[in-house]
XYZ file of C-alpha atoms in Angstrom:
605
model
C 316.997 269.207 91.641
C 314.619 269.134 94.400
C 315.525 272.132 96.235
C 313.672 275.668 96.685
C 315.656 278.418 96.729
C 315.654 280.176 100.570
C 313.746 283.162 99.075
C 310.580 280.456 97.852
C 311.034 278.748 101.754
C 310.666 282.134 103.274
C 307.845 283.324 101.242
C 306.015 280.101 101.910
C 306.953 280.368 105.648
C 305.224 283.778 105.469
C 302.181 282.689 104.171
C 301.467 279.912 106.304
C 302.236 282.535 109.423
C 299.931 285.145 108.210
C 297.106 282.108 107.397
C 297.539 280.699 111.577
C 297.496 284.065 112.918
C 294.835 285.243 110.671
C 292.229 282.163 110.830
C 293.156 282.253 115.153
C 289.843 284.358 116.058
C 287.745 282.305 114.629
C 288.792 279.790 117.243
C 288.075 282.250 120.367
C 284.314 282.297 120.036
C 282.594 285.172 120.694
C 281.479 286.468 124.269
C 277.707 288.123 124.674
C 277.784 291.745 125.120
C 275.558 294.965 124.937
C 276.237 297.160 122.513
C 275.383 301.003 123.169
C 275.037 303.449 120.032
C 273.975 307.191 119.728
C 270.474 307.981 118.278
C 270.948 311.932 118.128
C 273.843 314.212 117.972
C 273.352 315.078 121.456
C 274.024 311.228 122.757
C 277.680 310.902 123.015
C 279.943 307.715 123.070
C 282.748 308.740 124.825
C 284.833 308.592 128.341
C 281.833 310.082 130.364
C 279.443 307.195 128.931
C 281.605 304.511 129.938
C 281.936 306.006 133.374
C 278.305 305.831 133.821
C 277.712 302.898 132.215
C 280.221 301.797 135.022
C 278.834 303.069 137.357
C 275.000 301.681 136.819
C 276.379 298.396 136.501
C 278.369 298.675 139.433
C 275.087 299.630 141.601
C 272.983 296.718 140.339
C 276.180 294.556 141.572
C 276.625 293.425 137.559
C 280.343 292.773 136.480
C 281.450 292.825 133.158
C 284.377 291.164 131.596
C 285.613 293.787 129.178
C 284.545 297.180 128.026
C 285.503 298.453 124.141
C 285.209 301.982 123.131
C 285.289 303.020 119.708
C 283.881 306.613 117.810
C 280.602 304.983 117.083
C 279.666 302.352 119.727
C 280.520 301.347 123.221
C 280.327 297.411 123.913
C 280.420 295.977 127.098
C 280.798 292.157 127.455
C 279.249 289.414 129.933
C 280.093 286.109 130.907
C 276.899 284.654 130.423
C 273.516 285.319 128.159
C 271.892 285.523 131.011
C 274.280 288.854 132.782
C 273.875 290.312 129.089
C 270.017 290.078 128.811
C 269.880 291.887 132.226
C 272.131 294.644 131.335
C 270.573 295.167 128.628
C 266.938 295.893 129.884
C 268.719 297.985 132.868
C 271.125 300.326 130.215
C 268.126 300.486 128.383
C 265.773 301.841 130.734
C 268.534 303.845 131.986
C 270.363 305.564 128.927
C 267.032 305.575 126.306
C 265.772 308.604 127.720
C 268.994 310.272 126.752
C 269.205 309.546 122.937
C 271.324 306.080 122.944
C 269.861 302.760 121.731
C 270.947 299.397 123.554
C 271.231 296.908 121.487
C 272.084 292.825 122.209
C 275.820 291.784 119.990
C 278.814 289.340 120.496
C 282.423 290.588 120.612
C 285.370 287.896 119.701
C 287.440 286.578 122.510
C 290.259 286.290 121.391
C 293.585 288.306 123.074
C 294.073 292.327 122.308
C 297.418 290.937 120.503
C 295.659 289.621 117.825
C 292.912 292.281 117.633
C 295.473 295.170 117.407
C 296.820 292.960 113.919
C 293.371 293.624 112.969
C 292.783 289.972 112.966
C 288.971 289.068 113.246
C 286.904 286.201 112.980
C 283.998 286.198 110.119
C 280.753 287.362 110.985
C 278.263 284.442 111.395
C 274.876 284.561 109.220
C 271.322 284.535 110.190
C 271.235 280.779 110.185
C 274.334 280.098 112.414
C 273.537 283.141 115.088
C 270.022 283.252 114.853
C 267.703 286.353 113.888
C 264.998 287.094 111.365
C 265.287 287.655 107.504
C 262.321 289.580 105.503
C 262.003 289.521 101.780
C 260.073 292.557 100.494
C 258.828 293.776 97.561
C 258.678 297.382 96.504
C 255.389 298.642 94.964
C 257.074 300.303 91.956
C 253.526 301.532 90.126
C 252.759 303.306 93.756
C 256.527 304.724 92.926
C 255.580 306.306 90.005
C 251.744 306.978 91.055
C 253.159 309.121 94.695
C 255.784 311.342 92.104
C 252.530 311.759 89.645
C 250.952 313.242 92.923
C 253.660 315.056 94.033
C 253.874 316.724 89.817
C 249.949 317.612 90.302
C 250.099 320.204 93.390
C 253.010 321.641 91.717
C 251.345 322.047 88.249
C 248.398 323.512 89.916
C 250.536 326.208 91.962
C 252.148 327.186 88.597
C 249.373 327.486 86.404
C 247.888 329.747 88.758
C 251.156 331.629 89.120
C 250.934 332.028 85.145
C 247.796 332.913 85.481
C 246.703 330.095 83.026
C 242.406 328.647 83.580
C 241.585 325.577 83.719
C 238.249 323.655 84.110
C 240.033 320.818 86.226
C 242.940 318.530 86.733
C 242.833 315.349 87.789
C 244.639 311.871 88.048
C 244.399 308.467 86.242
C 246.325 306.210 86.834
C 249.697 307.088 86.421
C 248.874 310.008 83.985
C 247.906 313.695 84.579
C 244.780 314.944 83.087
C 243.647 318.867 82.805
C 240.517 319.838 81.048
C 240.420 323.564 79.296
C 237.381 325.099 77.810
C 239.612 326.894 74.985
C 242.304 326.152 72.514
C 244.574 329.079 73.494
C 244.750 328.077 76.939
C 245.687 324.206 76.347
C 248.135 325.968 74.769
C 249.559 327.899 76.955
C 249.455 324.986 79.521
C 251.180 322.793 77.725
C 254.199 324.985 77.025
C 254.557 326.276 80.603
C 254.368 322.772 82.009
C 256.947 321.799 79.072
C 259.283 323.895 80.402
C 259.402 323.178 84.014
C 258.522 319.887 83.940
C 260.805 318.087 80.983
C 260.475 314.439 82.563
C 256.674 314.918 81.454
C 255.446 314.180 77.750
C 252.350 315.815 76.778
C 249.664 315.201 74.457
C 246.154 317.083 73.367
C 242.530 315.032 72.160
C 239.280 316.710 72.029
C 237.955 320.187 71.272
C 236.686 323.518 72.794
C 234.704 323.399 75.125
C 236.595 320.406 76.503
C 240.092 320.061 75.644
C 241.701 317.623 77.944
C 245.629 317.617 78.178
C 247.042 314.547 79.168
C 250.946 314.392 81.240
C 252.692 311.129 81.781
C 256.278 310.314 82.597
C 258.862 309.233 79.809
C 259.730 305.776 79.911
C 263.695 306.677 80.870
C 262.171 309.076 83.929
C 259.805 306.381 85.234
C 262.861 304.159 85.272
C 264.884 306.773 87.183
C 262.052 307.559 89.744
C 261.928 303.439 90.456
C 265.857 303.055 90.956
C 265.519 306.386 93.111
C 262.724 304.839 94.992
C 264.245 301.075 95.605
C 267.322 303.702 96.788
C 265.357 305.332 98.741
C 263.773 302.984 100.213
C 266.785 300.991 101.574
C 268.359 303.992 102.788
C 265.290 304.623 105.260
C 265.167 300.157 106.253
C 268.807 300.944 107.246
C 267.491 304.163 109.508
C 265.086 302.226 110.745
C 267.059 298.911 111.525
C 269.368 301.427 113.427
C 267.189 302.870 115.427
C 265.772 299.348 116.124
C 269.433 298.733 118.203
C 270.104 295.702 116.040
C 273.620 294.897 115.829
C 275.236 294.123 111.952
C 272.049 293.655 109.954
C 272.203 292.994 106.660
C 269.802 295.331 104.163
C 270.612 294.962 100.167
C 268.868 294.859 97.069
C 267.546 291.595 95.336
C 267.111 291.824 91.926
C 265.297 295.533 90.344
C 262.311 295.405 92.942
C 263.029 293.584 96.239
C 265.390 294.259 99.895
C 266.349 291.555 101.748
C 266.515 292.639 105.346
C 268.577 290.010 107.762
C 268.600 291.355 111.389
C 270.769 288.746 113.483
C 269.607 287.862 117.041
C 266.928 289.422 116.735
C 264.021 287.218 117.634
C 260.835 289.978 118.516
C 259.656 289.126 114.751
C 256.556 291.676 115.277
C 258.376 294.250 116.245
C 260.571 294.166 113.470
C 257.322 293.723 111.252
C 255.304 296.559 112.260
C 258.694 299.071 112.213
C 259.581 297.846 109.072
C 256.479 297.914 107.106
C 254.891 301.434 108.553
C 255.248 304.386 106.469
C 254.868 307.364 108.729
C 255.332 310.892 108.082
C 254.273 313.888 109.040
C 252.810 317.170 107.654
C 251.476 320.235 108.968
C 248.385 321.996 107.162
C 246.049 324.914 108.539
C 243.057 324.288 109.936
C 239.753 326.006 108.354
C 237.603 327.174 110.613
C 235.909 329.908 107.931
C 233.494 327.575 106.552
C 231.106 325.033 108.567
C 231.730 321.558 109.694
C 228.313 320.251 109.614
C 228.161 321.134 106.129
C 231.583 319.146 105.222
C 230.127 316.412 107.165
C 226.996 316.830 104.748
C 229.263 316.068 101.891
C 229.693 319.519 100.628
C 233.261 319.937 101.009
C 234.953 323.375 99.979
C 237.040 323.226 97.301
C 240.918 323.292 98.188
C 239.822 321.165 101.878
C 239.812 317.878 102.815
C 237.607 316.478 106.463
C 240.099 314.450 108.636
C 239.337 312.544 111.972
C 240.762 313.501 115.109
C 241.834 310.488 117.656
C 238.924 311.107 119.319
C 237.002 310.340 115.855
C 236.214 313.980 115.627
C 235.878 315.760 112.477
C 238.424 318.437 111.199
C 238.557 320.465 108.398
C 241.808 321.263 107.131
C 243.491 322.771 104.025
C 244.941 320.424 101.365
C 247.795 322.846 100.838
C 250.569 321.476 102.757
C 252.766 323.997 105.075
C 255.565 321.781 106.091
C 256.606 318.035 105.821
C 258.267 315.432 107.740
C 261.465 316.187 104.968
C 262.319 319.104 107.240
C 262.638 316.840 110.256
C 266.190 317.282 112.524
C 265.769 314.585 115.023
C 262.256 313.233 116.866
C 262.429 312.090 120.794
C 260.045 310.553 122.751
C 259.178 312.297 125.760
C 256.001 314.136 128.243
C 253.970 316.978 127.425
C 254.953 319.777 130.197
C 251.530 320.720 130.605
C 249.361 317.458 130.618
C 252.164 314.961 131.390
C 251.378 312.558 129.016
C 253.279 311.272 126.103
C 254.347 313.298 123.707
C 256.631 313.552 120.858
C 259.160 315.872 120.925
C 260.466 317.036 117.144
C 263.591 319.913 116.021
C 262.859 320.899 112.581
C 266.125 322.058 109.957
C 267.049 325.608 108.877
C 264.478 325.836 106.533
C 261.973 324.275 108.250
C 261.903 326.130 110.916
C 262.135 329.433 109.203
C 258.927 328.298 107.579
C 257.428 327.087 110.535
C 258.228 331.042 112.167
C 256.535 332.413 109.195
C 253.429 330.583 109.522
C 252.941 330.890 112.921
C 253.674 334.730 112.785
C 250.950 335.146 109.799
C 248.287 332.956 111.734
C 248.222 334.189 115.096
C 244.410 333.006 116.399
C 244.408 330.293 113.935
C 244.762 326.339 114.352
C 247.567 324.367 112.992
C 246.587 320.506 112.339
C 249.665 318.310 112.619
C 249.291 315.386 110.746
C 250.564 311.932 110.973
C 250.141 309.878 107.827
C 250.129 305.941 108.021
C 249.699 303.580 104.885
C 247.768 306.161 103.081
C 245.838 306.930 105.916
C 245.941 310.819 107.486
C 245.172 311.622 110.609
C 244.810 314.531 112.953
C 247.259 314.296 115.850
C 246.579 317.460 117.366
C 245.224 320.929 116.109
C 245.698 323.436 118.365
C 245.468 327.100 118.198
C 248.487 329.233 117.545
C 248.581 331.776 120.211
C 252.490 333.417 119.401
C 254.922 333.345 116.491
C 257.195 330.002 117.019
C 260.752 330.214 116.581
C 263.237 328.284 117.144
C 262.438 324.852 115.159
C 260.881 323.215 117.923
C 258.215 321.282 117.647
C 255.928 318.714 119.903
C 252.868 316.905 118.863
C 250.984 314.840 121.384
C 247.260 313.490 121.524
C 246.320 310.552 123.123
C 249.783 308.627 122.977
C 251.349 306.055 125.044
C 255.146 306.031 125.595
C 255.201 302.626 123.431
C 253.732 304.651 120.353
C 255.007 308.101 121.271
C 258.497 306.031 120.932
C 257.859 304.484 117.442
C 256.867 307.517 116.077
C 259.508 309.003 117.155
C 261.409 306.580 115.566
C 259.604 306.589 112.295
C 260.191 310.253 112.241
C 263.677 310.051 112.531
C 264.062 307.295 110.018
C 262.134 308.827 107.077
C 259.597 308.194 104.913
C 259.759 305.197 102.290
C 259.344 306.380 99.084
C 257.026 303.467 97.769
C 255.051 301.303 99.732
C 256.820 297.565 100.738
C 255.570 294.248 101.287
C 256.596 291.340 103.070
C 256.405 288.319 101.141
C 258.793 286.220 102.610
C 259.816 285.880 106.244
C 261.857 283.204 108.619
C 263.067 282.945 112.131
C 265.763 281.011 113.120
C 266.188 280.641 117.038
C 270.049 280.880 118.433
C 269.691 277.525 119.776
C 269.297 276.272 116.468
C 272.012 278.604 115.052
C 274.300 277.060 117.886
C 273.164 273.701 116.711
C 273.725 274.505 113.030
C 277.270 275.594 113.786
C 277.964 272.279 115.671
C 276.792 270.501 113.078
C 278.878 272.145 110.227
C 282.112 272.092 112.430
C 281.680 268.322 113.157
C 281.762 267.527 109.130
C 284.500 269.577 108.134
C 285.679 267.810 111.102
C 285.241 264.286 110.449
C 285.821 265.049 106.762
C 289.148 265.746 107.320
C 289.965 263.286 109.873
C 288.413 260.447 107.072
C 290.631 262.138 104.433
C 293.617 261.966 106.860
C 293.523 258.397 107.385
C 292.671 257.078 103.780
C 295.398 259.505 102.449
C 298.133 258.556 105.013
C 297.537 254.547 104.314
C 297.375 254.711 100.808
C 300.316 256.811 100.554
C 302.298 256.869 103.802
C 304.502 259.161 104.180
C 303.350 261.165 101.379
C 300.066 260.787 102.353
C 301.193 263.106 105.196
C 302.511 265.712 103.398
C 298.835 265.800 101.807
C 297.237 266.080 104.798
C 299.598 268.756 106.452
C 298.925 270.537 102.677
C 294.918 269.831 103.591
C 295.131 271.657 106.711
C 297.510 274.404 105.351
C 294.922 274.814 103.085
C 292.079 275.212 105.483
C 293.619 277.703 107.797
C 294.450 279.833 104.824
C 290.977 279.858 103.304
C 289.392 280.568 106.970
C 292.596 283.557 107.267
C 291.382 285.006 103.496
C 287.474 284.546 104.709
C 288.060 286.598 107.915
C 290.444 289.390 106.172
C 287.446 290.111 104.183
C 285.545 290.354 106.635
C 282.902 286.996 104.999
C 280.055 286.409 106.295
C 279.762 282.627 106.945
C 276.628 280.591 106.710
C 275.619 277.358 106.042
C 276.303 277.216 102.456
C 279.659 278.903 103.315
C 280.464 275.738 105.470
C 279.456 273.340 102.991
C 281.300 275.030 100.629
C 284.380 274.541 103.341
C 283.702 270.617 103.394
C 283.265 270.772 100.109
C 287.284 272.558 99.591
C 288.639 270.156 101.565
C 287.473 267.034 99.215
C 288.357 268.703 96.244
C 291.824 269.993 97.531
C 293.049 266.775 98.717
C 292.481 265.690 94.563
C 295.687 267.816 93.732
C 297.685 265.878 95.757
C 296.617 262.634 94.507
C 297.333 263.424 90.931
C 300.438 264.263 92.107
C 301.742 261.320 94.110
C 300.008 258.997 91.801
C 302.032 260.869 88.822
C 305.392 259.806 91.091
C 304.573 256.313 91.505
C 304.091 256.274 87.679
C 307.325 257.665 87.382
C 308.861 255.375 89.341
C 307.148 252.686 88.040
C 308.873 253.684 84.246
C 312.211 253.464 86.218
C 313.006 256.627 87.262
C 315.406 257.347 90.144
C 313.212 258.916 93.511
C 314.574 262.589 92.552
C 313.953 262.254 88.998
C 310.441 260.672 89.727
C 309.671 264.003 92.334
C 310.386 266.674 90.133
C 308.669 264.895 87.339
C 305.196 264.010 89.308
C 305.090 267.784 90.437
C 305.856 269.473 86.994
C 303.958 266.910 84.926
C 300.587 267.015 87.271
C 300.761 270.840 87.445
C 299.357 271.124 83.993
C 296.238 268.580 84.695
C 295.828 270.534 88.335
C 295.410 273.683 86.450
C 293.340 272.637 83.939
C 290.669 271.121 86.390
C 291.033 273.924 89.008
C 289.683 277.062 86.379
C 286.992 275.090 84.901
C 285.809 274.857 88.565
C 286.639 278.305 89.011
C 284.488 279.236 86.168
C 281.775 277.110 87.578
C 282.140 279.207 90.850
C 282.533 282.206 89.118
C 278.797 282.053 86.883
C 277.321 281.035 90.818
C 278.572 284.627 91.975
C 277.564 286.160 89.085
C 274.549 285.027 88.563
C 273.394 284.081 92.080
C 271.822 285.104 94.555
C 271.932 285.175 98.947
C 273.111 281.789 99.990
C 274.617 280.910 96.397
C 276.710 283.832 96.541
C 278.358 282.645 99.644
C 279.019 279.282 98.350
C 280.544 280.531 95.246
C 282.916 283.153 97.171
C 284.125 280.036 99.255
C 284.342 277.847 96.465
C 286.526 280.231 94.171
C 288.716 281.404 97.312
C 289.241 277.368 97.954
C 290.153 276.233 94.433
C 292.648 279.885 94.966
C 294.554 278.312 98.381
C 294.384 274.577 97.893
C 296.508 275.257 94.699
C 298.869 276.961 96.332
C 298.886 274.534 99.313
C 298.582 271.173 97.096
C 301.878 272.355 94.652
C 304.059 274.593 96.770
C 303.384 273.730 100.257
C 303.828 270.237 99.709
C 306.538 270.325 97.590
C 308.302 272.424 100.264
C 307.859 269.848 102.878
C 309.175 267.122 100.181
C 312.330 268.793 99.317
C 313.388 269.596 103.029
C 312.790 265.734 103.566
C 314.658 264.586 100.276
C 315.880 267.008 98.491
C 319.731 267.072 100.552
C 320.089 263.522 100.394
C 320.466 260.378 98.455
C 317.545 258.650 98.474
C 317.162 254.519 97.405
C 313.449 254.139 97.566
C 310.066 256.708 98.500
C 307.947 256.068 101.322
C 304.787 256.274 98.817
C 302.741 253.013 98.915
């Protein structure tokens, strides 16, 4: 009566050896280490770079404990913070200058047996390792206002490619407006911006002399221009968090209009500020030297130009007509102008960039080229100097008045991208790794004495059955930590709470149960009889209880958010193992006690 069939033993046997070898790493901690990555195509991880990172460490008399090589990283590991804070500035200053970034990580201790069953412990959130987290908000009106911008030098190159007049264009807002002195040539306008621009709807008002044709985006394109521009955006945060060398951030999207950034360990909040929030790029426009400065000064400003400011504050006339952008960009370095020595940025432009760039140069032999570097709105002239051959090639430096500090973030900016709206930060915290450490204590210890309290009420209200709860409590545990670290979880502190939390609503299974068998026994039952009937009768009120949690946990996920989310994934994943551990893994240790034998009275309180 009480007896599972082998096949049930083994499969239960199974699971509780995959849940201990699984939930193991978690139980290593994790050693500091240095984690070296590629910023270029030119930087690679391979052989040769662990030879030389060797080797430099081997100079400075630096030992490490372990080296792990992989296609995108190479990660060498320290006995101490300290060891891994000095390697770390000496790689750095040692392997920057060749296109890798160094950044500060952990790697799990625990043996290459277990790590070549692909078991590995969860990753630890901001609050348990330490870090920064940024909440930012994407300016989706400046979305739509930037692609109204981009729509206006286009409409003006076309109209004059149609040969269509016009007394003006202009924009408002986030509408287009064009002024015509004539009927025929609104007209016109209108159908020849109709046809190559259909995300535009168009509308007339007034009368010759001034008819003024007004273009603004249809409501399903300015939705599709935000979602492209939250897209975009997050794409270039994750560029930019790479290039920062920070080791398993986390960058997704909150609700329709915000990021959350989380870098862990990372602690230089300003840094991570100022990269985050600039929005460099880069064009290239020629320089017009036909008409006079002191007159543009004056105010009178030819058409078609726009006066700029040197870094020396000196005025430049340039030509609004863009020749190339930062969207043509290969890869940007940091590095010395050959001629002056001083810092300089070093850029290699695409395929079509740099056939464009070739052109120019060959048509403008004599003339200056301003390069650009736009900041928050702001243009400025980097450097204008006079093209004295064609330029092949795709290379590309711009220098002026740079340190190596800024030569390297523009660099880096470069590289990233662009952000396709402007961001702000409206919500920002800093949790120190001390106070991670601390948090992690502090969580263990209650899950801790939680069970330890559990063990001993459950065991002396029960006895011996009481036992089998508490071995079913820890099977339990270790199988929710195995699950949690085969999907790779991230665990923070909600996560841990909502660990405690498992454990005190697991251990309720088990006393439905073994109060359902004293009941039994209570009506007169013999001990078999009253077994089989505590576990089938309970299972029904177990099940009942266990999805209306689940559903509980379930509308959390859904309809959470951050920490919630990782409450409810614990929480659902808890009420999933402590079943199985509560029905089957206790009434597996229950049979192999009682099942083979007669049996006059229960050790059950």
């Amino acid at each position: 009566m009480n007896r599972y069939p082998i096949w049930k033993n083994a499969i239960i046997l199974v699971v509780m050896l995959f849940g201990f070898i699984y939930s193991l790493p978690n139980f290593f901690g994790e050693a500091p280490a240095v984690q070296i990555s590629s910023s270029n195509s030119n930087a690679k991880i391979d052989p040769a770079l662990m030879g030389e990172v060797e080797q430099i460490l081997k100079d400075q008399k630096l030992d490490s404990t372990c080296m792990l090589l992989d296609p995108s990283s190479l990660r060498v590991c320290f006995e101490s913070p300290d060891k891994q804070l000095h390697a770390e500035g000496l790689l750095q200053s040692s392997l920057e200058s060749q296109g890798y970034v160094v950044a500060l990580n952990l790697v799990s201790r625990s043996p290459r047996w277990l790590q070549s069953l692909h078991a590995l412990p969860m990753y630890l959130g901001l609050d348990l390792r330490g870090g920064v987290h940024f909440l930012m908000q994407v300016d989706m009106n400046a979305a739509i206002t930037m692609a109204m911008d981009r729509n206006l030098g286009e409409i003006r190159m076309d109209l004059r490619d149609a040969d269509v007049r016009y007394a003006g264009i202009s924009r408002k807002d986030q509408t287009l407006q064009l002024t015509f002195a004539d009927k025929a040539s609104a007209d016109k306008a209108q159908s020849e911006i109709s046809g190559k621009f259909p995300d535009l709807v168009l509308s007339q008002s007034g009368s010759a002399p001034e008819i003024t044709l007004t273009a603004a985006f249809k409501p399903q394109a300015a939705v599709k221009i935000q979602e492209y521009a939250l897209g975009q955006n997050i794409t270039t945060l994750r560029n930019r968090v790479n290039e920062l060398g920070v080791a398993e951030p986390i960058i997704q999207q909150q609700g329709n209009d915000r990021v959350v950034v989380e870098l862990p360990g990372d602690q230089d909040t300003a840094k991570a500020k100022d990269i985050l929030g600039r929005t460099a790029t880069l064009e290239i426009h020629m320089v017009d030297d036909e008409h006079d400065i002191k007159e543009a000064i004056a105010g009178q400003i030819p058409f078609g130009d726009e006066l700029l400011k040197d870094r020396d504050g000196h005025p430049v006339l340039v030509r609004k007509n863009v020749v190339l952008t930062g969207e043509h960009i290969n890869d940007a370095q940091p590095g010395f102008d050959n001629r002056t020595g001083e810092a300089a940025v070093h850029i290699r432009l695409d395929g079509t960039g740099s056939r464009i760039f070739k052109q120019v140069t060959g048509d403008n032999v004599g003339k200056r080229m301003a390069i650009l570097l736009i900041e928050k709105g702001q243009a400025q002239v980097v450097t204008a100097p006079v093209i004295r051959e064609q330029i092949g090639g795709g290379q590309v430096q711009i220098s002026g008045h740079m340190d190596t500090s800024e030569a390297h973030d523009v660099a880096l900016l470069l590289r990233a991208g662009a952000l396709a709206a402007p961001m702000e930060i409206i919500e920002e915290r800093t949790v120190g790794p001390s106070l991670g450490a601390d948090n992690i204590r502090k969580g263990f210890d209650s899950t801790m004495f939680g069970f330890i309290a559990i063990s001993v009420f459950m065991i002396v209200y029960y006895f011996f059955f009481g036992f089998v709860s508490v071995v079913a409590l820890a099977a339990n545990l270790f199988l929710l930590v195995a699950v949690l670290s085969m999907l790779q979880a991230t665990l923070t502190l909600p996560g841990m709470a909502g660990i405690a939390l498992t454990l005190g609503m697991a251990i309720d299974a088990n006393v439905l149960i073994n109060e359902r068998i004293r009941d039994e026994i209570r009506n007169g039952s013999t001990p078999q009889a009253a077994i089989n009937a505590g576990y089938e009768r309970a299972f029904g009120t177990i099940l009942d209880s266990n999805i209306t949690t689940l559903i509980a946990g379930m509308a959390l996920f859904i309809f959470g958010s951050g920490p919630v989310k990782g409450f409810a994934v614990v929480l659902c994943l808890g009420i999933l193992t402590s079943m199985f551990s509560a029905i089957l893994v206790s009434r597996a240790i229950v049979n192999f006690a009682y099942g083979r034998r007669r049996v006059s009275k229960l050790l059950i309180g």
